[in-house]
C-alpha cells in the first residue's frame, strides 16, 4: 500500500498538476473561453451528422457512462479522506480547465478521425495523423487497452462487490463475476450495442441519483454555508500556513483534487474522444461543445452534489471511507434503504463505466489492427478482471486508477499542446 501511495503521489506531483493546469489554461485561451459560450451555441446546434457510426447522443451517453462511475461516489469520498474538503475546490478548478481540454480533445477526434469503414477517432488517431507521432500514438493505445482491461474494469468490479456484499450473502468475487457475466452478451454485441445500451442506462441513473442527492442536501440546507466555507478555506490551508504557492501545489489537497477530478470527468485522459470520434457528427466544434458540457455535468453537478451530501451530513468525519462514507451520508435521510439505494446506483454506474471502457479498449485494438481472436478474447478478459477485483479493496484500486490516469494523460496532453493551433483554427472558423 505504501509503495502504491508513493508511486501515485510521485506521478501526481507538482509537475503533473502544473502540466494539466497549464494545458487547460492554454486551451481556454485558444478556444476563446469555450466554458463561457458553449452552452449558448450548443442550444442552437445544427445537428450536422451522417448515417455512419453511432449518433452524437449515443456518443455523449457512452462517454458520460465512462465518466459517471465509482469516481462520482467513492472517488469524491476518497478525495475528502485524503485531501480534506479543500480537495473539492481543486476538483472544481480542474473541471473548469478540463472543459476546454475535453472540448479540444473532441474537436481533434472528429477532425482527424478515420473510417474502417465506420468512424474511428481518438488520441491514437490524432497523435499519428495530426501530430505525426506514431510511437506516442501506440503508447497511448496500449495504456488505454491496459486501463480498460485492468484498473477501469477492476475498480468498477470492486465497487460492485463492496456495495452489494453487505446486502447479498454471496462471496465477494462471485458477486462481480455474476454481474459481469450478464454483460458478456452486450460486450460481444460490439461498439454499436454498447453505445445503444449506454444511451438508455445513463439518463436513468443520472436522474435518479440527482433526485436522491438533492433531497439529502435540501434536508440539510442549514449546513450548506459551512460546507462551502470548508471547501474554500481548506483549499488554501497550505498557503495560510506559510507554505506559499509551492506549498499549495505540492499539497495532497491539490493532488487529490486534480487526480480525482481527472479520474471522474476524464478530461485530458483521452478516453472520451474515442467515443465521440466514432460518432456520425460532421462538426468538430459542435461535438467539442458536448464534451465541455459533459465535464460540467460530471464534476460541477454530480461530484459537487456528492461532496455536499457527505459534508452537510457530517459523514466525512464518521471514520468511514469510500462507498461506506457515501452510504453513511445517505442513511441520514434514507435510513435502512440507503445501502440498497447506493448498491443499485453503484451497479448502474459501474456497469455503464465497464461498457464504456470496453468500447475504448475495443476501439484501440481495432486501430492497432488486432487479430480477430484478440477481439473475441477481449470481453472475457474484461469480465475476469472485474471478477478478480473482488479480492482487492476498492481504496487500493482507486489509487491504481490514479496511476493509470496519469499514464494515459501524458501522451494525450503532449498531443494537445502540439495541435492547439488546429483547435484554435477550427474554433475561430466556427465562431465567425
Short mmCIF file of C-alpha atoms in Angstrom, two decimals:
data_model
loop_
_atom_site.label_atom_id
_atom_site.label_comp_id
_atom_site.label_asym_id
_atom_site.label_seq_id
_atom_site.Cartn_x
_atom_site.Cartn_y
_atom_site.Cartn_z
CA UNK A 1 0.00 0.00 0.00
CA UNK A 2 2.82 2.41 0.89
CA UNK A 3 4.52 1.72 -2.45
CA UNK A 4 1.30 2.40 -4.38
CA UNK A 5 0.83 5.66 -2.45
CA UNK A 6 4.42 6.69 -3.21
CA UNK A 7 4.03 6.00 -6.94
CA UNK A 8 0.66 7.72 -7.01
CA UNK A 9 1.89 10.94 -5.36
CA UNK A 10 5.05 10.90 -7.49
CA UNK A 11 3.03 10.74 -10.71
CA UNK A 12 0.57 13.33 -9.38
CA UNK A 13 3.25 15.64 -8.07
CA UNK A 14 3.75 19.35 -8.84
CA UNK A 15 4.81 18.73 -12.46
CA UNK A 16 1.63 16.81 -13.34
CA UNK A 17 -0.64 19.32 -11.61
CA UNK A 18 1.05 22.23 -13.38
CA UNK A 19 1.07 20.37 -16.73
CA UNK A 20 -2.68 19.71 -16.58
CA UNK A 21 -3.47 23.22 -15.34
CA UNK A 22 -1.24 24.84 -17.97
CA UNK A 23 -2.81 22.71 -20.71
CA UNK A 24 -6.31 23.70 -19.63
CA UNK A 25 -5.32 27.37 -19.42
CA UNK A 26 -3.68 27.30 -22.86
CA UNK A 27 -6.72 25.66 -24.43
CA UNK A 28 -9.07 28.08 -22.64
CA UNK A 29 -7.24 30.90 -24.42
CA UNK A 30 -7.07 29.02 -27.73
CA UNK A 31 -10.82 28.32 -27.66
CA UNK A 32 -11.79 31.90 -26.73
CA UNK A 33 -13.06 30.70 -23.35
CA UNK A 34 -15.28 27.83 -24.51
CA UNK A 35 -16.57 27.46 -20.94
CA UNK A 36 -18.48 30.72 -21.35
CA UNK A 37 -20.02 30.32 -24.81
CA UNK A 38 -20.52 26.57 -25.34
CA UNK A 39 -23.99 26.28 -23.78
CA UNK A 40 -25.42 29.14 -25.89
CA UNK A 41 -24.10 27.64 -29.11
CA UNK A 42 -25.00 24.09 -28.11
CA UNK A 43 -28.66 25.07 -27.78
CA UNK A 44 -28.52 26.31 -31.38
CA UNK A 45 -26.50 23.41 -32.76
CA UNK A 46 -27.30 22.41 -36.31
CA UNK A 47 -27.08 18.61 -35.88
CA UNK A 48 -24.70 18.01 -38.77
CA UNK A 49 -24.27 14.26 -38.98
CA UNK A 50 -24.19 11.46 -41.49
CA UNK A 51 -25.68 7.98 -41.43
CA UNK A 52 -22.48 6.17 -40.38
CA UNK A 53 -21.28 5.43 -36.86
CA UNK A 54 -23.14 5.99 -33.63
CA UNK A 55 -25.31 9.09 -33.09
CA UNK A 56 -23.93 12.12 -31.20
CA UNK A 57 -26.39 11.38 -28.35
CA UNK A 58 -25.17 7.77 -28.11
CA UNK A 59 -21.58 9.05 -28.13
CA UNK A 60 -22.44 11.51 -25.35
CA UNK A 61 -24.09 8.78 -23.25
CA UNK A 62 -21.22 6.36 -23.88
CA UNK A 63 -18.72 8.99 -22.83
CA UNK A 64 -20.83 10.05 -19.83
CA UNK A 65 -21.18 6.37 -18.94
CA UNK A 66 -17.40 6.22 -18.72
CA UNK A 67 -17.14 9.34 -16.58
CA UNK A 68 -20.19 8.79 -14.34
CA UNK A 69 -18.86 5.89 -12.33
CA UNK A 70 -17.41 4.97 -8.98
CA UNK A 71 -15.37 8.18 -9.05
CA UNK A 72 -18.53 10.21 -8.52
CA UNK A 73 -19.33 8.37 -5.27
CA UNK A 74 -16.29 6.61 -3.81
CA UNK A 75 -13.79 8.86 -5.62
CA UNK A 76 -15.21 12.02 -4.06
CA UNK A 77 -15.28 10.38 -0.63
CA UNK A 78 -11.69 9.21 -1.12
CA UNK A 79 -10.62 12.74 -2.09
CA UNK A 80 -12.21 14.10 1.10
CA UNK A 81 -10.43 11.47 3.19
CA UNK A 82 -7.00 12.02 1.63
CA UNK A 83 -7.09 15.75 0.94
CA UNK A 84 -9.91 17.15 3.08
CA UNK A 85 -12.75 19.43 1.90
CA UNK A 86 -10.25 21.63 0.06
CA UNK A 87 -9.72 18.84 -2.47
CA UNK A 88 -13.24 19.51 -3.79
CA UNK A 89 -12.26 23.10 -4.64
CA UNK A 90 -9.34 21.89 -6.73
CA UNK A 91 -11.55 19.23 -8.29
CA UNK A 92 -13.81 22.05 -9.50
CA UNK A 93 -10.81 24.06 -10.74
CA UNK A 94 -9.66 21.00 -12.68
CA UNK A 95 -13.18 20.70 -14.13
CA UNK A 96 -13.29 24.35 -15.24
CA UNK A 97 -9.99 23.98 -17.07
CA UNK A 98 -10.99 20.48 -18.16
CA UNK A 99 -13.98 21.85 -20.08
CA UNK A 100 -11.57 23.47 -22.55
CA UNK A 101 -9.35 20.39 -22.54
CA UNK A 102 -12.14 17.96 -23.39
CA UNK A 103 -13.61 20.35 -25.96
CA UNK A 104 -10.22 20.38 -27.70
CA UNK A 105 -9.87 16.60 -27.50
CA UNK A 106 -13.20 16.09 -29.22
CA UNK A 107 -12.53 18.72 -31.88
CA UNK A 108 -9.34 16.87 -32.81
CA UNK A 109 -11.03 13.46 -32.59
CA UNK A 110 -13.62 14.42 -35.21
CA UNK A 111 -11.20 16.43 -37.37
CA UNK A 112 -8.63 13.62 -37.74
CA UNK A 113 -10.83 10.52 -37.48
CA UNK A 114 -10.57 7.71 -40.00
CA UNK A 115 -13.15 5.30 -41.48
CA UNK A 116 -12.64 1.50 -41.40
CA UNK A 117 -15.47 1.57 -42.67
CA UNK A 118 -17.11 3.01 -39.53
CA UNK A 119 -15.70 6.21 -37.98
CA UNK A 120 -12.77 5.75 -35.60
CA UNK A 121 -11.13 8.58 -33.69
CA UNK A 122 -9.28 9.43 -30.53
CA UNK A 123 -5.83 10.44 -29.30
CA UNK A 124 -4.18 7.46 -31.02
CA UNK A 125 -5.53 8.80 -34.35
CA UNK A 126 -4.77 12.50 -33.94
CA UNK A 127 -1.36 11.77 -32.41
CA UNK A 128 -0.45 9.77 -35.53
CA UNK A 129 -2.28 11.73 -38.24
CA UNK A 130 -2.15 15.23 -36.77
CA UNK A 131 0.96 15.40 -34.60
CA UNK A 132 2.80 12.77 -36.68
CA UNK A 133 3.95 10.90 -33.58
CA UNK A 134 3.06 7.25 -34.30
CA UNK A 135 5.11 5.87 -31.40
CA UNK A 136 3.35 8.14 -28.92
CA UNK A 137 0.03 7.13 -30.51
CA UNK A 138 0.80 3.45 -29.95
CA UNK A 139 1.88 4.19 -26.37
CA UNK A 140 -1.47 5.85 -25.69
CA UNK A 141 -3.41 2.98 -27.29
CA UNK A 142 -1.51 0.42 -25.21
CA UNK A 143 -2.11 2.38 -21.98
CA UNK A 144 -5.81 2.67 -22.84
CA UNK A 145 -6.17 -1.06 -23.51
CA UNK A 146 -4.41 -1.95 -20.26
CA UNK A 147 -6.52 0.58 -18.35
CA UNK A 148 -9.72 -0.84 -19.81
CA UNK A 149 -8.76 -4.43 -19.03
CA UNK A 150 -7.18 -3.66 -15.69
CA UNK A 151 -7.86 -0.71 -13.46
CA UNK A 152 -11.08 0.53 -15.04
CA UNK A 153 -12.94 -2.79 -15.07
CA UNK A 154 -11.32 -3.83 -11.79
CA UNK A 155 -12.24 -0.64 -9.92
CA UNK A 156 -15.86 -0.90 -11.07
CA UNK A 157 -16.00 -4.61 -10.20
CA UNK A 158 -14.61 -3.89 -6.75
CA UNK A 159 -17.19 -1.12 -6.29
CA UNK A 160 -19.99 -3.55 -7.18
CA UNK A 161 -18.77 -6.11 -4.64
CA UNK A 162 -18.27 -3.51 -1.91
CA UNK A 163 -21.77 -2.12 -2.44
CA UNK A 164 -23.61 -5.44 -2.71
CA UNK A 165 -21.62 -7.66 -0.32
CA UNK A 166 -23.41 -6.37 2.82
CA UNK A 167 -26.76 -6.92 1.11
CA UNK A 168 -26.36 -10.28 -0.61
CA UNK A 169 -24.96 -13.40 1.20
CA UNK A 170 -22.67 -14.37 -1.69
CA UNK A 171 -18.83 -14.41 -1.75
CA UNK A 172 -17.46 -11.06 -2.96
CA UNK A 173 -15.69 -12.28 -6.14
CA UNK A 174 -18.82 -14.22 -7.16
CA UNK A 175 -20.95 -11.05 -6.99
CA UNK A 176 -18.79 -9.20 -9.52
CA UNK A 177 -18.49 -12.31 -11.68
CA UNK A 178 -22.28 -12.75 -11.91
CA UNK A 179 -22.86 -9.09 -12.79
CA UNK A 180 -20.10 -9.04 -15.37
CA UNK A 181 -21.16 -12.34 -16.93
CA UNK A 182 -24.53 -10.74 -17.57
CA UNK A 183 -22.66 -8.05 -19.51
CA UNK A 184 -20.95 -10.50 -21.88
CA UNK A 185 -23.77 -10.52 -24.49
CA UNK A 186 -23.59 -6.72 -24.62
CA UNK A 187 -19.80 -6.72 -24.85
CA UNK A 188 -19.91 -9.24 -27.69
CA UNK A 189 -22.52 -7.06 -29.39
CA UNK A 190 -19.73 -4.68 -30.30
CA UNK A 191 -19.37 -0.90 -30.17
CA UNK A 192 -22.82 -0.14 -31.57
CA UNK A 193 -24.72 -2.21 -28.98
CA UNK A 194 -22.58 -0.81 -26.15
CA UNK A 195 -23.46 2.73 -27.27
CA UNK A 196 -27.18 1.89 -27.53
CA UNK A 197 -27.32 0.37 -24.03
CA UNK A 198 -25.42 3.36 -22.60
CA UNK A 199 -27.96 5.75 -24.15
CA UNK A 200 -30.65 4.07 -22.02
CA UNK A 201 -28.74 3.48 -18.77
CA UNK A 202 -27.01 6.85 -18.36
CA UNK A 203 -30.07 9.17 -18.34
CA UNK A 204 -31.92 6.89 -15.90
CA UNK A 205 -29.10 6.51 -13.39
CA UNK A 206 -28.07 10.18 -13.55
CA UNK A 207 -31.60 11.43 -12.96
CA UNK A 208 -32.30 9.10 -10.03
CA UNK A 209 -29.01 9.93 -8.28
CA UNK A 210 -29.52 13.69 -8.67
CA UNK A 211 -33.03 13.45 -7.22
CA UNK A 212 -31.91 11.46 -4.16
CA UNK A 213 -28.80 13.56 -3.58
CA UNK A 214 -30.76 16.78 -3.97
CA UNK A 215 -33.23 15.56 -1.34
CA UNK A 216 -30.44 14.86 1.18
CA UNK A 217 -28.85 18.28 0.64
CA UNK A 218 -32.22 20.05 0.81
CA UNK A 219 -32.96 18.44 4.19
CA UNK A 220 -29.56 19.62 5.48
CA UNK A 221 -29.74 23.04 3.82
CA UNK A 222 -28.67 24.81 7.01
CA UNK A 223 -25.27 23.11 6.73
CA UNK A 224 -24.60 24.21 3.13
CA UNK A 225 -22.84 27.52 4.04
CA UNK A 226 -20.48 25.69 6.42
CA UNK A 227 -19.76 23.02 3.79
CA UNK A 228 -18.94 25.61 1.11
CA UNK A 229 -16.77 27.51 3.60
CA UNK A 230 -14.83 24.32 4.42
CA UNK A 231 -14.27 23.66 0.71
CA UNK A 232 -12.88 27.15 0.05
CA UNK A 233 -10.85 27.57 3.25
CA UNK A 234 -9.45 24.03 3.03
CA UNK A 235 -8.17 24.69 -0.49
CA UNK A 236 -5.71 27.32 0.71
CA UNK A 237 -4.64 25.88 4.06
CA UNK A 238 -1.02 25.29 2.90
CA UNK A 239 -0.85 28.97 1.84
CA UNK A 240 -2.29 30.10 5.16
CA UNK A 241 0.30 28.01 7.00
CA UNK A 242 3.11 29.84 5.23
CA UNK A 243 3.75 27.23 2.58
CA UNK A 244 3.44 29.74 -0.25
CA UNK A 245 2.41 28.82 -3.77
CA UNK A 246 4.77 25.84 -3.78
CA UNK A 247 3.08 24.58 -0.64
CA UNK A 248 -0.30 24.74 -2.32
CA UNK A 249 0.90 22.93 -5.46
CA UNK A 250 2.63 20.14 -3.54
CA UNK A 251 -0.18 19.63 -1.03
CA UNK A 252 -2.19 16.42 -1.10
CA UNK A 253 -5.28 18.62 -1.17
CA UNK A 254 -4.42 19.82 -4.68
CA UNK A 255 -3.05 16.48 -5.86
CA UNK A 256 -6.14 14.59 -4.72
CA UNK A 257 -8.47 17.23 -6.13
CA UNK A 258 -6.87 17.19 -9.57
CA UNK A 259 -6.39 13.41 -9.75
CA UNK A 260 -9.93 12.59 -8.62
CA UNK A 261 -11.26 15.28 -10.94
CA UNK A 262 -9.44 13.76 -13.91
CA UNK A 263 -10.47 10.24 -12.84
CA UNK A 264 -14.09 11.35 -12.65
CA UNK A 265 -14.56 13.60 -15.71
CA UNK A 266 -11.63 12.12 -17.70
CA UNK A 267 -10.72 15.49 -19.25
CA UNK A 268 -7.19 15.09 -20.58
CA UNK A 269 -7.13 11.30 -20.27
CA UNK A 270 -8.11 10.87 -23.92
CA UNK A 271 -10.90 8.35 -23.37
CA UNK A 272 -13.95 10.45 -24.31
CA UNK A 273 -12.54 11.40 -27.75
CA UNK A 274 -12.66 7.71 -28.67
CA UNK A 275 -16.44 7.64 -28.18
CA UNK A 276 -17.11 10.94 -29.89
CA UNK A 277 -14.61 10.19 -32.65
CA UNK A 278 -16.79 7.19 -33.50
CA UNK A 279 -19.97 9.29 -33.83
CA UNK A 280 -21.56 10.39 -37.09
CA UNK A 281 -21.25 14.11 -36.33
CA UNK A 282 -19.56 16.16 -39.06
CA UNK A 283 -18.95 19.26 -36.94
CA UNK A 284 -15.80 19.09 -34.76
CA UNK A 285 -16.75 22.15 -32.69
CA UNK A 286 -20.34 21.09 -32.06
CA UNK A 287 -19.04 17.72 -30.88
CA UNK A 288 -16.46 19.50 -28.74
CA UNK A 289 -19.19 21.50 -27.00
CA UNK A 290 -20.82 18.24 -25.90
CA UNK A 291 -17.54 17.33 -24.22
CA UNK A 292 -17.35 20.64 -22.37
CA UNK A 293 -20.89 20.21 -21.04
CA UNK A 294 -20.03 16.61 -20.16
CA UNK A 295 -17.28 17.76 -17.79
CA UNK A 296 -19.60 20.31 -16.19
CA UNK A 297 -22.35 17.73 -15.58
CA UNK A 298 -19.94 15.13 -14.20
CA UNK A 299 -17.91 17.28 -11.81
CA UNK A 300 -19.72 20.55 -11.19
CA UNK A 301 -23.09 18.83 -10.78
CA UNK A 302 -22.75 15.15 -9.79
CA UNK A 303 -19.41 15.23 -7.93
CA UNK A 304 -20.22 18.51 -6.18
CA UNK A 305 -23.59 17.09 -5.15
CA UNK A 306 -21.86 14.03 -3.64
CA UNK A 307 -19.42 16.30 -1.79
CA UNK A 308 -22.26 18.40 -0.37
CA UNK A 309 -24.15 15.26 0.67
CA UNK A 310 -21.09 13.98 2.54
CA UNK A 311 -20.15 17.35 4.06
CA UNK A 312 -23.62 18.55 5.11
CA UNK A 313 -24.42 15.26 6.82
CA UNK A 314 -21.04 15.14 8.60
CA UNK A 315 -20.27 11.75 7.05
CA UNK A 316 -16.73 12.82 6.13
CA UNK A 317 -15.88 12.84 9.84
CA UNK A 318 -17.58 9.50 10.54
CA UNK A 319 -14.39 7.45 10.30
CA UNK A 320 -15.64 5.64 7.18
CA UNK A 321 -14.16 5.82 3.67
CA UNK A 322 -15.16 5.31 0.05
CA UNK A 323 -18.62 3.93 -0.58
CA UNK A 324 -19.17 3.35 3.14
CA UNK A 325 -18.87 7.11 3.69
CA UNK A 326 -21.34 7.89 0.91
CA UNK A 327 -23.78 5.27 2.24
CA UNK A 328 -23.47 6.72 5.74
CA UNK A 329 -24.35 10.15 4.36
CA UNK A 330 -27.46 8.95 2.52
CA UNK A 331 -28.58 6.92 5.55
CA UNK A 332 -29.22 10.17 7.41
CA UNK A 333 -32.30 10.59 5.19
CA UNK A 334 -32.98 7.20 3.63
CA UNK A 335 -32.26 5.15 6.75
CA UNK A 336 -32.08 1.42 6.09
CA UNK A 337 -32.84 1.98 2.42
CA UNK A 338 -29.51 3.82 1.92
CA UNK A 339 -27.36 0.67 1.39
CA UNK A 340 -29.84 -0.59 -1.20
CA UNK A 341 -30.02 2.76 -2.96
CA UNK A 342 -26.23 3.09 -3.08
CA UNK A 343 -25.86 -0.56 -4.07
CA UNK A 344 -28.26 -0.28 -7.00
CA UNK A 345 -26.79 3.09 -8.05
CA UNK A 346 -23.25 1.72 -7.95
CA UNK A 347 -24.25 -1.28 -10.07
CA UNK A 348 -25.74 1.01 -12.72
CA UNK A 349 -22.77 3.40 -12.59
CA UNK A 350 -20.21 0.60 -12.64
CA UNK A 351 -21.93 -1.30 -15.44
CA UNK A 352 -22.08 1.79 -17.65
CA UNK A 353 -18.40 2.52 -16.95
CA UNK A 354 -17.34 -1.05 -17.74
CA UNK A 355 -19.29 -0.88 -21.01
CA UNK A 356 -17.79 2.48 -21.93
CA UNK A 357 -14.22 1.45 -21.19
CA UNK A 358 -14.77 -1.77 -23.11
CA UNK A 359 -15.73 0.47 -26.04
CA UNK A 360 -12.49 2.45 -25.65
CA UNK A 361 -10.27 -0.60 -25.40
CA UNK A 362 -12.01 -2.28 -28.33
CA UNK A 363 -11.52 0.84 -30.47
CA UNK A 364 -7.80 0.94 -29.65
CA UNK A 365 -7.45 -2.75 -30.51
CA UNK A 366 -9.15 -2.14 -33.85
CA UNK A 367 -6.85 0.82 -34.54
CA UNK A 368 -3.84 -1.38 -33.81
CA UNK A 369 -5.21 -3.99 -36.28
CA UNK A 370 -5.59 -6.64 -33.57
CA UNK A 371 -6.22 -10.21 -34.65
CA UNK A 372 -9.80 -11.46 -34.67
CA UNK A 373 -9.14 -13.88 -31.82
CA UNK A 374 -7.91 -10.98 -29.66
CA UNK A 375 -11.14 -9.07 -30.28
CA UNK A 376 -13.14 -12.15 -29.24
CA UNK A 377 -11.00 -12.76 -26.15
CA UNK A 378 -11.11 -9.15 -25.02
CA UNK A 379 -14.62 -9.20 -23.39
CA UNK A 380 -13.67 -12.29 -21.38
CA UNK A 381 -10.57 -10.54 -20.04
CA UNK A 382 -12.75 -7.55 -19.03
CA UNK A 383 -15.12 -9.85 -17.11
CA UNK A 384 -12.28 -11.76 -15.41
CA UNK A 385 -10.58 -8.52 -14.37
CA UNK A 386 -13.79 -7.20 -12.82
CA UNK A 387 -14.45 -10.51 -11.03
CA UNK A 388 -10.92 -10.86 -9.61
CA UNK A 389 -11.16 -7.34 -8.24
CA UNK A 390 -13.40 -8.75 -5.50
CA UNK A 391 -10.20 -9.80 -3.72
CA UNK A 392 -8.75 -6.26 -3.73
CA UNK A 393 -10.01 -3.36 -1.56
CA UNK A 394 -11.62 -0.54 -3.52
CA UNK A 395 -9.43 2.10 -1.84
CA UNK A 396 -6.32 0.42 -3.28
CA UNK A 397 -7.82 0.18 -6.75
CA UNK A 398 -8.79 3.85 -6.68
CA UNK A 399 -5.13 4.71 -6.11
CA UNK A 400 -4.14 2.45 -9.01
CA UNK A 401 -6.67 4.18 -11.26
CA UNK A 402 -4.95 7.48 -10.46
CA UNK A 403 -1.70 5.94 -11.71
CA UNK A 404 -3.46 4.65 -14.81
CA UNK A 405 -4.99 8.06 -15.48
CA UNK A 406 -1.57 9.71 -15.38
CA UNK A 407 -0.08 7.17 -17.80
CA UNK A 408 -2.87 7.82 -20.33
CA UNK A 409 -2.84 11.58 -19.85
CA UNK A 410 0.82 12.31 -20.58
CA UNK A 411 0.91 11.31 -24.28
CA UNK A 412 -2.52 12.86 -24.86
CA UNK A 413 -1.59 16.19 -23.25
CA UNK A 414 1.56 16.37 -25.39
CA UNK A 415 -0.62 15.94 -28.47
CA UNK A 416 -3.00 18.69 -27.28
CA UNK A 417 -0.11 21.15 -26.91
CA UNK A 418 1.22 20.35 -30.37
CA UNK A 419 -2.21 20.55 -32.02
CA UNK A 420 -3.63 23.50 -30.05
CA UNK A 421 -3.21 25.67 -33.15
CA UNK A 422 -5.57 23.38 -35.09
CA UNK A 423 -8.13 23.67 -32.29
CA UNK A 424 -7.85 27.45 -32.41
CA UNK A 425 -8.30 27.46 -36.19
CA UNK A 426 -11.41 25.26 -36.07
CA UNK A 427 -12.91 27.32 -33.23
CA UNK A 428 -12.28 30.66 -34.92
CA UNK A 429 -13.94 29.43 -38.12
CA UNK A 430 -16.89 28.09 -36.14
CA UNK A 431 -17.48 31.34 -34.24
CA UNK A 432 -17.04 33.60 -37.28
#
